[in-house]
PDB file of C-alpha atoms in Angstrom:
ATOM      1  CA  UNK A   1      -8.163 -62.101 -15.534  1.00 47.00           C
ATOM      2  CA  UNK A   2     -10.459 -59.520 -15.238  1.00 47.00           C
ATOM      3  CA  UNK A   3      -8.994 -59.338 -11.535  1.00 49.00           C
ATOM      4  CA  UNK A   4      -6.109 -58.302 -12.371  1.00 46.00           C
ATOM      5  CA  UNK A   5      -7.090 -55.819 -15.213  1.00 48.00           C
ATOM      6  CA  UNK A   6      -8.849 -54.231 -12.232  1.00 48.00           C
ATOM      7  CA  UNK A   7      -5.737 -53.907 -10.157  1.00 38.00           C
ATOM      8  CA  UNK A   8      -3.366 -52.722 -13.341  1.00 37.00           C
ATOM      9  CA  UNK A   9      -6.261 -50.229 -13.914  1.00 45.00           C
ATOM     10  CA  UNK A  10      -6.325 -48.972 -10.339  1.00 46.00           C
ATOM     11  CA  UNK A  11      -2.585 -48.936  -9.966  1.00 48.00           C
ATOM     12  CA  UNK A  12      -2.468 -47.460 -13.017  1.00 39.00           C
ATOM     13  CA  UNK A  13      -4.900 -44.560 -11.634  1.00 38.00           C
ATOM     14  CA  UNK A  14      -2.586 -44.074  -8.441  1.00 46.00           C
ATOM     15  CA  UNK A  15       0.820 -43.913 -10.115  1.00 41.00           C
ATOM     16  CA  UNK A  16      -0.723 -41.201 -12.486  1.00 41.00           C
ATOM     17  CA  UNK A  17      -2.007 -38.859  -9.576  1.00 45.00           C
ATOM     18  CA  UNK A  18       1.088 -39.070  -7.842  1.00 44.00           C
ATOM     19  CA  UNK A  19       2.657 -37.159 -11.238  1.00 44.00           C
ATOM     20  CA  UNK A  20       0.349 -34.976 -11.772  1.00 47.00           C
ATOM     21  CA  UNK A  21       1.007 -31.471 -11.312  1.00 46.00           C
ATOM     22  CA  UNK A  22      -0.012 -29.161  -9.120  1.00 47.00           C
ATOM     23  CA  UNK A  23      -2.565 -26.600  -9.968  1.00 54.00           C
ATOM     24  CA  UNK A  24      -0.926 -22.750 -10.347  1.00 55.00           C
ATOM     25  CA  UNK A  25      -1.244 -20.151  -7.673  1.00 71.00           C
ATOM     26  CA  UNK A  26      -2.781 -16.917  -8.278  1.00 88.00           C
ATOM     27  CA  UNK A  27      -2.269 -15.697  -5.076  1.00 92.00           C
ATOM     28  CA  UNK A  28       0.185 -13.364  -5.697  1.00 92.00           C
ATOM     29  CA  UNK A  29      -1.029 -12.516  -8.515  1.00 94.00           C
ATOM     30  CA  UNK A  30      -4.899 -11.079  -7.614  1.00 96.00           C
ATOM     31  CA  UNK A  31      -3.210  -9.149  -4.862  1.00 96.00           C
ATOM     32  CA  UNK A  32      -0.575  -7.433  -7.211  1.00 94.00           C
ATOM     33  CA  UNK A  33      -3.212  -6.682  -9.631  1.00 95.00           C
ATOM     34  CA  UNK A  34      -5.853  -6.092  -7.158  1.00 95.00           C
ATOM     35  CA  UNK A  35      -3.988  -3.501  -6.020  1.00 95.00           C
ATOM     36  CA  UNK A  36      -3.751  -1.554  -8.813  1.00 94.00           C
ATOM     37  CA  UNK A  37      -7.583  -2.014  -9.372  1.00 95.00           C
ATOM     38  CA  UNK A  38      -8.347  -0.799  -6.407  1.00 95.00           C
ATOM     39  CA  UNK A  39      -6.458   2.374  -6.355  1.00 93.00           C
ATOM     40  CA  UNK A  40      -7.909   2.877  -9.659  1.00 92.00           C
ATOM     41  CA  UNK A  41     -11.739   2.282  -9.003  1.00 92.00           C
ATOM     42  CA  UNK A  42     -11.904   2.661  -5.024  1.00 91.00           C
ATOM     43  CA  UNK A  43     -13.184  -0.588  -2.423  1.00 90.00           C
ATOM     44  CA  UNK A  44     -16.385   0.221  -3.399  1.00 90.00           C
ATOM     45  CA  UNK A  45     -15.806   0.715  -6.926  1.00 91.00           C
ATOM     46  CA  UNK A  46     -13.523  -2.413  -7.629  1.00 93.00           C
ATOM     47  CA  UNK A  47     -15.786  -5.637  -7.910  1.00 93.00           C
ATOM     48  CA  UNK A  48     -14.158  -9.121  -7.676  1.00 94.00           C
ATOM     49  CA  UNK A  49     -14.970  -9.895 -11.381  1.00 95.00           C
ATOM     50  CA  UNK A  50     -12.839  -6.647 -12.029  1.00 95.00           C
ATOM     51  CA  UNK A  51     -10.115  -8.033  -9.889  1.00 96.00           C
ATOM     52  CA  UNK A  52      -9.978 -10.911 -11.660  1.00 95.00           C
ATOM     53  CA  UNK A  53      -9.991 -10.083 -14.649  1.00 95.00           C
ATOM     54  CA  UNK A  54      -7.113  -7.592 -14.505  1.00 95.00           C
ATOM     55  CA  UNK A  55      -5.170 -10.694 -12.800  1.00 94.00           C
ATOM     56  CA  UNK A  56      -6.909 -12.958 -16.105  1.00 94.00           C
ATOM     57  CA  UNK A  57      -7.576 -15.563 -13.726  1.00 94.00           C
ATOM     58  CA  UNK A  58     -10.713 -17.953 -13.495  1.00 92.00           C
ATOM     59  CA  UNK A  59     -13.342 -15.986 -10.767  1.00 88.00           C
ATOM     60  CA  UNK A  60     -13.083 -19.227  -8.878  1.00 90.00           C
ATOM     61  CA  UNK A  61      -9.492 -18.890  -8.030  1.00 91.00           C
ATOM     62  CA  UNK A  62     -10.714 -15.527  -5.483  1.00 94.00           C
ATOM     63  CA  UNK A  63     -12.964 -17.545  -3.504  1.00 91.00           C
ATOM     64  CA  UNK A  64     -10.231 -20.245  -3.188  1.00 92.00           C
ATOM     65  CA  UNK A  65      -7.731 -17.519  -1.882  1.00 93.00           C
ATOM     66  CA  UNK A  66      -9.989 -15.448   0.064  1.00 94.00           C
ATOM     67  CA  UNK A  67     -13.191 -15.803   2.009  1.00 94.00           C
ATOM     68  CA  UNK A  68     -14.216 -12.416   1.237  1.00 93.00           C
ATOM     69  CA  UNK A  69     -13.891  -8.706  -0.250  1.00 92.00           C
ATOM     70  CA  UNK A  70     -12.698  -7.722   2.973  1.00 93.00           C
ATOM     71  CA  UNK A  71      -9.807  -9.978   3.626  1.00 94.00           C
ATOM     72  CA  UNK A  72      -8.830  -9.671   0.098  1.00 95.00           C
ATOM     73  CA  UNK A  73      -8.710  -5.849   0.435  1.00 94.00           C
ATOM     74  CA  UNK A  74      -7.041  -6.109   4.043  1.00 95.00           C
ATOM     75  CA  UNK A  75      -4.102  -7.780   2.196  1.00 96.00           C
ATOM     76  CA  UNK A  76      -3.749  -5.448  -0.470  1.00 96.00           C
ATOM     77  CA  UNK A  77      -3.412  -2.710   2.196  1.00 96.00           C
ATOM     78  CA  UNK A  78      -0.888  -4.723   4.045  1.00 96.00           C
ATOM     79  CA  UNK A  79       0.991  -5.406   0.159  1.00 96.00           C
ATOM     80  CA  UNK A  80       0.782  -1.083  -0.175  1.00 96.00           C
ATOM     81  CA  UNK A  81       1.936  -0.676   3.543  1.00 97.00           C
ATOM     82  CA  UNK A  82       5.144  -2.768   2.845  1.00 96.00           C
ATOM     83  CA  UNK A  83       5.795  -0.856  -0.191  1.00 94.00           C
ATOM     84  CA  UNK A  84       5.378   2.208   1.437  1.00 95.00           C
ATOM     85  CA  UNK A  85       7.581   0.848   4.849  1.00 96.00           C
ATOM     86  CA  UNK A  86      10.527   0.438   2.410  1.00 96.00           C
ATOM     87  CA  UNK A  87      10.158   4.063   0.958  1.00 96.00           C
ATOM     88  CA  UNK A  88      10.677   4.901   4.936  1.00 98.00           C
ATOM     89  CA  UNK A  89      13.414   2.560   5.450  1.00 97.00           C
ATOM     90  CA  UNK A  90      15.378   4.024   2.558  1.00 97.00           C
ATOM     91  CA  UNK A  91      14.616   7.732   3.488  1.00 98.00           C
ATOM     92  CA  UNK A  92      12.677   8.565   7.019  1.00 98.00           C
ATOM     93  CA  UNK A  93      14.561   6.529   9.128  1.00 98.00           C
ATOM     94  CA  UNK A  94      17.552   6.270   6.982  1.00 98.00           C
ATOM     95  CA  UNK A  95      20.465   7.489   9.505  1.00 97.00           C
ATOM     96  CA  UNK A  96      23.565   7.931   7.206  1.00 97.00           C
ATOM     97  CA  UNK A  97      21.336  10.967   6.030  1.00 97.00           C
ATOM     98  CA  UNK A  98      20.324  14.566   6.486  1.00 98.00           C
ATOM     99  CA  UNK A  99      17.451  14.410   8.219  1.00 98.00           C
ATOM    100  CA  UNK A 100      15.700  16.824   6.317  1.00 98.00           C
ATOM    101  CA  UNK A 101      16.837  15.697   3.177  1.00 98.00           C
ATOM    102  CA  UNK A 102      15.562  12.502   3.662  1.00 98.00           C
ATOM    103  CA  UNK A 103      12.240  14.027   5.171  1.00 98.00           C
ATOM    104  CA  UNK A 104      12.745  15.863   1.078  1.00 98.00           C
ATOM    105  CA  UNK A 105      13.552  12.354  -0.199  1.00 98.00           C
ATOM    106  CA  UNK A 106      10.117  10.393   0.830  1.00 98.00           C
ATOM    107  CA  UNK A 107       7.567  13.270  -0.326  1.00 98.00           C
ATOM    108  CA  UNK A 108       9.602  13.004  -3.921  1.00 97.00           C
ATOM    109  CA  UNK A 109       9.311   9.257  -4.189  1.00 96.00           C
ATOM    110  CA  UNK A 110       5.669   9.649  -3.471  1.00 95.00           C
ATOM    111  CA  UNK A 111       5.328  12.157  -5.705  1.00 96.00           C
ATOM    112  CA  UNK A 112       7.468  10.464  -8.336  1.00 95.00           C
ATOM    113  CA  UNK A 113       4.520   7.329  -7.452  1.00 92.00           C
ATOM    114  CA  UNK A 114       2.260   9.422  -7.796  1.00 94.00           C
ATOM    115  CA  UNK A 115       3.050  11.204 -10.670  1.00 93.00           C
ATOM    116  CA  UNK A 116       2.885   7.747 -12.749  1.00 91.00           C
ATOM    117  CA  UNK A 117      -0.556   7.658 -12.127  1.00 87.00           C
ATOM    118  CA  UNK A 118      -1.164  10.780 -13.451  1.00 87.00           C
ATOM    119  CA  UNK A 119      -2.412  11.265 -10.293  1.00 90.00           C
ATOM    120  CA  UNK A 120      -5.388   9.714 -10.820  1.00 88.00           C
ATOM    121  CA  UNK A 121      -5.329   6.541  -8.129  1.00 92.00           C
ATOM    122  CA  UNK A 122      -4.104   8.866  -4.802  1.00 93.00           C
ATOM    123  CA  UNK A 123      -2.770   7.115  -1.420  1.00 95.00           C
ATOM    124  CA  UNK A 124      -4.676   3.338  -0.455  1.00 95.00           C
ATOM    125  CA  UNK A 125      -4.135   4.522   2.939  1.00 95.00           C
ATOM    126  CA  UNK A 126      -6.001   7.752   2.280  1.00 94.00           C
ATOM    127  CA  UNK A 127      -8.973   6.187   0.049  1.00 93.00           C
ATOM    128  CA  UNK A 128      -9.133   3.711   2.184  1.00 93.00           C
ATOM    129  CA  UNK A 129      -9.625   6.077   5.664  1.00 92.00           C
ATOM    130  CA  UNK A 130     -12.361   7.424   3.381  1.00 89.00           C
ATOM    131  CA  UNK A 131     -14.363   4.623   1.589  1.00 88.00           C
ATOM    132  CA  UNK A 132     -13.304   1.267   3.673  1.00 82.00           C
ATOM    133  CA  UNK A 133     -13.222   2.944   7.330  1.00 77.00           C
ATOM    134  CA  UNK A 134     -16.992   3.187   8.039  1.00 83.00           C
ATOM    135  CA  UNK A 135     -17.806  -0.025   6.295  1.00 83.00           C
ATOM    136  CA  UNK A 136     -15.446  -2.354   7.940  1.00 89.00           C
ATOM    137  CA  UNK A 137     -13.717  -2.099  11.793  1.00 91.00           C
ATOM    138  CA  UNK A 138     -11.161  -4.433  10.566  1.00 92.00           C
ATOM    139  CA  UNK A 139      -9.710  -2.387   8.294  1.00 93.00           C
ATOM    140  CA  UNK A 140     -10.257   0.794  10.525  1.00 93.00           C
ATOM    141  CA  UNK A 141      -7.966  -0.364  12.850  1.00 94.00           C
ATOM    142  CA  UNK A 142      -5.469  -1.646  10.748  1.00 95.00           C
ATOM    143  CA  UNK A 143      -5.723   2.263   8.824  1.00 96.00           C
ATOM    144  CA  UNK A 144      -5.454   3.357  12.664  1.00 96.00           C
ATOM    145  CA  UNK A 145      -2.145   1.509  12.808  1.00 97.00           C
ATOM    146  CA  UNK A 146      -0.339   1.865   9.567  1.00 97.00           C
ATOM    147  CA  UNK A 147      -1.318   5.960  10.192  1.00 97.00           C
ATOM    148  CA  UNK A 148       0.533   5.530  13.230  1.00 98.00           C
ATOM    149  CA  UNK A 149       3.297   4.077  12.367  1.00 98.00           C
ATOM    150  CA  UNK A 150       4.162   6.768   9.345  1.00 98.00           C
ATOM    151  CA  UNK A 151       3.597   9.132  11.848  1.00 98.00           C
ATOM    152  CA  UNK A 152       6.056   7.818  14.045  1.00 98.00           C
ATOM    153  CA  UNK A 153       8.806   7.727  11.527  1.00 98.00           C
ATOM    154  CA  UNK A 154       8.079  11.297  10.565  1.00 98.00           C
ATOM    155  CA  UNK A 155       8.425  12.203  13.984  1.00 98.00           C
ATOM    156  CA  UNK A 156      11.757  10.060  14.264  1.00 98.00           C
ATOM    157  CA  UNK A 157      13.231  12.139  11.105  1.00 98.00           C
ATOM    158  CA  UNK A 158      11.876  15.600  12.752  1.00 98.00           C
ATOM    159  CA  UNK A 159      13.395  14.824  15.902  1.00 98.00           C
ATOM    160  CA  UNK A 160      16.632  13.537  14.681  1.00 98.00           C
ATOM    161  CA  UNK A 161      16.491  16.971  12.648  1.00 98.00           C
ATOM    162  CA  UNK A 162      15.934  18.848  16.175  1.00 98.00           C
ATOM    163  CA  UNK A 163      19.126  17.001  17.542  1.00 98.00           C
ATOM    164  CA  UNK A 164      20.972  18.064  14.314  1.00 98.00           C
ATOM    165  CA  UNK A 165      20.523  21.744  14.812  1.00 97.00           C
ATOM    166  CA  UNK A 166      18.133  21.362  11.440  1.00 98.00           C
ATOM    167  CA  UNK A 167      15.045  22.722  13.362  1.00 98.00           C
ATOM    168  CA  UNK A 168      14.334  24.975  16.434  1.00 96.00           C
ATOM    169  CA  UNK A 169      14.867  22.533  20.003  1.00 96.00           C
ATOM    170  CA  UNK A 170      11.844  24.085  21.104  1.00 96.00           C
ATOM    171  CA  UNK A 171      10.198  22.431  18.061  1.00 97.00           C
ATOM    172  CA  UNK A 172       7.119  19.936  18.858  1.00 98.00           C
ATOM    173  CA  UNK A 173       7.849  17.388  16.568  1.00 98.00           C
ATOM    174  CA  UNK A 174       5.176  14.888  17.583  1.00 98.00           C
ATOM    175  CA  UNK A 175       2.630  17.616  16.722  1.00 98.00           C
ATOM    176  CA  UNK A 176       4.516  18.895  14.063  1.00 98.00           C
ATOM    177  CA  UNK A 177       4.645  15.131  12.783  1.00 98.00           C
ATOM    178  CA  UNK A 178       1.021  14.865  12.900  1.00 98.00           C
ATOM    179  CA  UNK A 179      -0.353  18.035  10.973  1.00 97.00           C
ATOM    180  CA  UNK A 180       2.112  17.340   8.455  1.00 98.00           C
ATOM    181  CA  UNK A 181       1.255  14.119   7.560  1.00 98.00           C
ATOM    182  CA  UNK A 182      -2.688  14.924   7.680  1.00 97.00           C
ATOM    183  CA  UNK A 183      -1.858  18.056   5.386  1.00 97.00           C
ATOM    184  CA  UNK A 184       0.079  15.531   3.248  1.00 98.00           C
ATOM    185  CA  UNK A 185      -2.874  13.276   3.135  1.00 97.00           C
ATOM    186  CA  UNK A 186      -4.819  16.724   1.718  1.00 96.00           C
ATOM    187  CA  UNK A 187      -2.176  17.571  -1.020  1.00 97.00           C
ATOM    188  CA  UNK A 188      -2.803  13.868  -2.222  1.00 97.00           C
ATOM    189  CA  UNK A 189      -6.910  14.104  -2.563  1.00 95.00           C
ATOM    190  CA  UNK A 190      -6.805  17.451  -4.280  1.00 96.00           C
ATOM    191  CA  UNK A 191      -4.202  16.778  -6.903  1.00 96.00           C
ATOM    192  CA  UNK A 192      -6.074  13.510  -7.401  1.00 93.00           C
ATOM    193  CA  UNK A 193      -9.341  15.541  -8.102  1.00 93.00           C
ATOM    194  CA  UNK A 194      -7.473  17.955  -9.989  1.00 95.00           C
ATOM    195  CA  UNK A 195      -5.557  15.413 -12.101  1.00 93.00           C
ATOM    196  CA  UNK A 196      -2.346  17.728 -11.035  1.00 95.00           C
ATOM    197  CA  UNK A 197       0.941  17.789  -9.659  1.00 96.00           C
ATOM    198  CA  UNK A 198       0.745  21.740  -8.436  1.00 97.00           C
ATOM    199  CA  UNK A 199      -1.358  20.503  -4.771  1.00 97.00           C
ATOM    200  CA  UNK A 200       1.723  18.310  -3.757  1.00 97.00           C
ATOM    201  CA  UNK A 201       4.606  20.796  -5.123  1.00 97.00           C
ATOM    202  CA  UNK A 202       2.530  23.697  -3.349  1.00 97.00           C
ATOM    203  CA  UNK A 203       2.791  21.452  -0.129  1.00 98.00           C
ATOM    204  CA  UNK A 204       6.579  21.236  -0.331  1.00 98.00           C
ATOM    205  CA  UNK A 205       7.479  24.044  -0.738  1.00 97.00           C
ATOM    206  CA  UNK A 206       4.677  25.748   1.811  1.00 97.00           C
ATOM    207  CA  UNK A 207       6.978  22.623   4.558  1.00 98.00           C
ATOM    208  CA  UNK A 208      10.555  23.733   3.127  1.00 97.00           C
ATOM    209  CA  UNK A 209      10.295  27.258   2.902  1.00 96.00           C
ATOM    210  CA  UNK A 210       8.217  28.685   5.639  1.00 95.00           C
ATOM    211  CA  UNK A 211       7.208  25.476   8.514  1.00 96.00           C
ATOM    212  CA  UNK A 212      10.737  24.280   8.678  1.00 96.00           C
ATOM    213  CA  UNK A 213      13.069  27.173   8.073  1.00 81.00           C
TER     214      UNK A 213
END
């Protein structure tokens, strides 16, 4: 008897395991909100009890998602990066356009981004390249390459604005590309020190009115 009270008990056990549920993912949703933490307070600034607690998940559920600060904050920048590959897609490289309208079109989304920050958070790529860069070589070279690549669809709209009779043909684009992004990246810090949109409109219409008349 006491046999087979065992065996009820222990099937018992295994039939209940195989229905229980799984335990939630918060995956998606420390990097979302980790994200916006660490725009707001910086890579050095952002702890992982700040991180989770924006995402209101237990601190545990970090360490079960990601073996460190590091490769938490190397997939936030690759989560930004897509964000900010769309914003090309739909405007940089977006054919069926002007190509310096669309060259308009992306600094106004990212001032529009900006803007709902009150300016405040900046560009991850750009507070990154300034806090994250020395500290880590990972995430150095993965700044190195995301640079790179909005640099190359810059240079893709500028060229395709040369072949459109939009800018000189003697035009450098490549190093056209390059100073304009970097000067960009400027605009971005100051109006994030200054709180102010005036930095990035000043930038625009310096680049409209007098680089690429």
């Amino acid at each position: 008897m006491a046999t087979r009270s065992r065996i009820l008990r222990s099937g018992w056990i295994k039939r209940s395991e195989s229905f229980a549920m799984p335990k939630p993912s918060y995956r998606n949703k420390i990097l979302t909100e980790g994200l916006n933490v660490l725009l707001a307070r910086g890579y050095f600034g952002a702890s992982v009890r700040d991180i989770v607690k924006a995402a209101g998940v237990p601190q545990g559920s970090f360490t079960n998602h990601f073996s460190s600060k590091e490769a938490f904050a190397e997939e936030v920048l690759e989560l930004y990066f897509a964000q900010g590959r769309h914003s090309m897609d739909k405007t940089l490289l977006n054919d069926s356009r002007p190509p310096l309208h669309r060259l308009r079109q992306w600094i106004d989304l990212q001032i529009a981004y900006l803007r709902q920050t009150e300016f405040r958070c900046g560009c991850l790529i750009g507070n990154f390249s300034v806090e994250a860069s020395d500290d880590s070589e990972r995430i150095r070279e993965r700044l190195t390459e995301m640079v790179k690549k909005i640099i190359e669809a810059i240079v893709y709209c500028l060229q395709a604005a040369v072949d459109a009779g939009e800018l000189h043909e003697s035009t450098d684009v490549r190093e056209l590309g390059s100073f304009l992004y970097s000067s960009w990246q400027g605009a971005i810090l100051q109006s994030k020190v200054e709180q102010s949109v005036q930095p990035l409109k000043r930038f625009k219409d310096v680049l409209f009115t007098r680089i690429l008349r």
